[in-house]
Amino acid sequence: HAIRRSWPKLTPDATIVLVGVGGLGHVGVQIARATTAARVVAVDVKPEALDLAVKVGAHHTVASDDNAAAAIRELTGGRGADVVIDFVGATTTLDLARSVARNLADVTVVGIGGGEIPVSFFSQPYEVSIATTYWGSRPELAELLALAAAGSVSAESAMYSLDNGVTAYRDLHEGRITGRAVVVP
C-alpha cells in the first residue's frame, strides 16, 4: 500500500529509497522492483540487511550512517529521491527521509519506531508530502499474493518453535534476525 500510493511518481527516471531492510523492508524492496520502473535504493545499519537487499533486487545500498544522505544525493545526481518509504520510523530515519527527498516527493512512514517529524514551511523541500500508512486494501492483498505466487516476492525468515518464542523476540530485539522471525506452534 505504501508503495502503491506513490506509483505515479515511480517512473523509469525516478528513485525510491527504502529505509530499513528488515522483516517488512526487504519485502518492500521486492514490491518496488516488481511493480515499478524506478531505481531502488535500500538503506540499513546492518551489513547483513544490505546484503539481503541486493539479493532481493535493490539496485543500490547505502549504509545508514552520517554519510547516508550525501551518498543518496550522489546516487541521484543531486536531485534527491522521488519517494522515500521509512520502515523504521525513528527520528533519525525520518530526518534522513526528509533530507533526501526532492521537491514534490512522497515520504511515507510505515515503521512505528516512535520518531517525530517537525513540519514547517522550511523543514523539508517544497511540496513534499509526508504521510503514514498502516495497511492496504483487500485488492492490494490479492495483488501481493499474486506477486508471491509468481515468485516476484518472498520473505526471508528464521523459524522458531513455539517453545522458543521468547528467544525469537530476544533475537529480534538484539538485531540477530535477517528478514522476519516466524514462530510456529
Coordinates of C-alpha atoms in Angstrom, one line a residue:
H1 CA 0.0 0.0 0.0
A2 CA 2.8 2.4 0.9
I3 CA 4.5 1.9 -2.5
R4 CA 1.2 1.8 -4.5
R5 CA 0.1 5.2 -3.2
S6 CA 3.2 6.7 -4.9
W7 CA 3.1 4.8 -8.2
P8 CA 2.5 7.9 -10.3
K9 CA 5.9 9.2 -9.1
L10 CA 7.8 5.9 -9.7
T11 CA 8.6 6.4 -13.4
P12 CA 11.8 5.0 -15.1
D13 CA 13.8 8.1 -14.2
A14 CA 12.7 8.1 -10.5
T15 CA 14.4 6.8 -7.4
I16 CA 12.7 5.2 -4.4
V17 CA 14.6 4.9 -1.2
L18 CA 13.5 2.3 1.3
V19 CA 14.9 2.8 4.8
G20 CA 15.1 -0.3 6.9
V21 CA 15.6 -3.6 5.2
G22 CA 14.2 -5.8 7.9
G23 CA 11.2 -8.1 8.1
L24 CA 8.9 -5.7 6.1
G25 CA 11.5 -3.6 4.3
H26 CA 13.1 -6.5 2.3
V27 CA 9.6 -7.3 1.0
G28 CA 9.2 -3.6 0.1
V29 CA 12.4 -3.8 -2.0
Q30 CA 10.9 -6.7 -3.9
I31 CA 7.5 -5.0 -4.4
A32 CA 9.2 -1.8 -5.7
R33 CA 11.2 -3.8 -8.2
A34 CA 8.3 -6.0 -9.3
T35 CA 5.7 -3.1 -9.7
T36 CA 7.7 0.0 -10.7
A37 CA 10.4 1.0 -13.1
A38 CA 12.1 3.2 -10.5
R39 CA 15.7 2.8 -9.3
V40 CA 15.6 1.1 -5.8
V41 CA 18.0 2.3 -3.1
A42 CA 18.0 0.4 0.2
V43 CA 19.3 1.8 3.4
D44 CA 20.1 0.0 6.7
V45 CA 22.5 0.0 9.5
K46 CA 23.3 -3.8 9.3
P47 CA 25.6 -5.1 6.6
E48 CA 23.6 -8.4 6.5
A49 CA 20.4 -6.4 5.8
L50 CA 22.2 -4.6 2.9
D51 CA 23.3 -7.9 1.5
L52 CA 19.7 -9.2 1.7
A53 CA 18.6 -6.0 -0.1
V54 CA 20.9 -6.8 -3.0
K55 CA 19.8 -10.4 -3.0
V56 CA 16.1 -9.4 -3.3
G57 CA 16.7 -6.8 -6.0
A58 CA 17.9 -3.4 -4.8
H59 CA 19.9 -1.5 -7.4
H60 CA 22.0 0.2 -4.7
T61 CA 22.5 0.0 -1.0
V62 CA 23.6 2.7 1.4
A63 CA 24.8 2.2 5.0
S64 CA 22.7 4.2 7.4
D65 CA 25.3 6.5 8.9
D66 CA 26.3 10.1 8.9
N67 CA 27.2 9.9 5.2
A68 CA 23.9 8.3 4.1
A69 CA 22.2 11.5 2.9
A70 CA 25.2 12.5 0.8
A71 CA 25.5 9.0 -0.7
I72 CA 21.9 9.1 -1.7
R73 CA 22.2 12.6 -3.2
E74 CA 25.2 11.4 -5.1
L75 CA 23.3 8.4 -6.5
T76 CA 20.5 10.7 -7.7
G77 CA 22.9 13.2 -9.3
G78 CA 22.0 15.7 -6.6
R79 CA 18.3 15.5 -7.4
G80 CA 17.1 13.6 -4.3
A81 CA 14.6 10.8 -4.1
D82 CA 11.1 10.9 -5.6
V83 CA 9.7 8.5 -3.0
V84 CA 11.1 7.6 0.4
I85 CA 9.5 4.7 2.5
D86 CA 10.6 4.6 6.1
F87 CA 10.1 1.1 7.5
V88 CA 11.8 2.2 10.8
G89 CA 10.1 5.4 11.9
A90 CA 12.7 6.6 14.3
T91 CA 13.6 10.3 14.5
T92 CA 17.0 9.7 12.8
T93 CA 15.5 7.8 9.9
L94 CA 12.7 10.3 9.5
D95 CA 15.3 13.1 9.4
L96 CA 17.2 11.1 6.7
A97 CA 14.0 10.7 4.7
R98 CA 13.3 14.5 4.7
S99 CA 16.9 15.3 3.9
V100 CA 17.0 13.1 0.8
A101 CA 13.5 13.9 -0.5
R102 CA 13.4 16.1 -3.6
N103 CA 10.8 18.8 -4.2
L104 CA 7.3 17.2 -4.7
A105 CA 8.5 13.9 -3.2
D106 CA 6.4 11.5 -1.1
V107 CA 7.7 10.4 2.3
T108 CA 5.7 7.6 3.7
V109 CA 6.2 6.4 7.3
V110 CA 5.5 2.7 7.8
G111 CA 7.6 1.9 10.8
I112 CA 6.4 2.7 14.3
G113 CA 9.8 3.5 15.9
G114 CA 8.4 6.4 17.9
G115 CA 10.1 9.1 15.9
E116 CA 8.8 12.6 15.2
I117 CA 9.0 14.9 12.2
P118 CA 8.8 18.7 12.9
V119 CA 6.8 20.1 10.0
S120 CA 7.0 23.7 9.0
F121 CA 7.3 25.6 5.8
F122 CA 11.1 25.2 5.6
S123 CA 11.6 21.9 7.4
Q124 CA 11.6 19.8 4.2
P125 CA 11.8 20.5 0.4
Y126 CA 8.9 22.3 -1.2
E127 CA 5.7 20.4 -1.7
V128 CA 6.9 17.2 -0.1
S129 CA 4.0 15.0 1.1
I130 CA 4.6 13.3 4.4
A131 CA 2.1 10.5 5.2
T132 CA 1.7 7.5 7.4
T133 CA 0.1 4.2 6.4
Y134 CA -0.9 1.1 8.2
W135 CA -2.5 -1.4 5.9
G136 CA -3.8 -1.7 2.4
S137 CA -7.0 -2.9 0.9
R138 CA -8.2 -6.4 0.1
P139 CA -7.5 -6.0 -3.6
E140 CA -3.9 -4.9 -2.7
L141 CA -3.5 -8.1 -0.6
A142 CA -4.7 -10.1 -3.6
E143 CA -2.1 -8.4 -5.8
L144 CA 0.6 -9.1 -3.2
L145 CA -0.4 -12.8 -3.1
A146 CA -0.3 -12.9 -6.9
L147 CA 3.2 -11.5 -6.8
A148 CA 4.3 -14.1 -4.3
A149 CA 2.7 -16.9 -6.4
A150 CA 4.6 -15.7 -9.4
G151 CA 7.8 -15.8 -7.5
S152 CA 8.3 -12.0 -7.6
V153 CA 8.1 -11.6 -3.8
S154 CA 9.2 -13.9 -1.0
A155 CA 10.0 -13.5 2.7
E156 CA 13.4 -14.3 4.2
S157 CA 12.6 -15.8 7.6
A158 CA 14.1 -17.5 10.6
M159 CA 11.8 -20.2 12.1
Y160 CA 11.3 -20.7 15.8
S161 CA 9.2 -23.3 17.6
L162 CA 6.6 -22.0 20.0
D163 CA 8.8 -23.2 22.9
N164 CA 11.5 -20.8 21.6
G165 CA 9.1 -17.8 21.1
V166 CA 10.9 -15.8 23.7
T167 CA 14.2 -16.5 22.0
A168 CA 12.7 -15.1 18.8
Y169 CA 11.7 -11.9 20.5
R170 CA 15.2 -11.6 22.1
D171 CA 16.9 -12.2 18.7
L172 CA 14.7 -9.6 17.1
H173 CA 15.5 -7.1 19.8
E174 CA 19.2 -7.8 19.6
G175 CA 19.3 -7.5 15.8
R176 CA 20.2 -11.1 15.1
I177 CA 17.3 -11.7 12.6
T178 CA 17.7 -11.0 8.9
G179 CA 14.2 -10.8 7.4
R180 CA 11.3 -12.0 9.5
A181 CA 11.0 -14.2 12.6
V182 CA 8.3 -16.8 12.4
V183 CA 7.1 -18.7 15.5
V184 CA 5.5 -22.0 14.6
P185 CA 3.3 -23.9 17.0

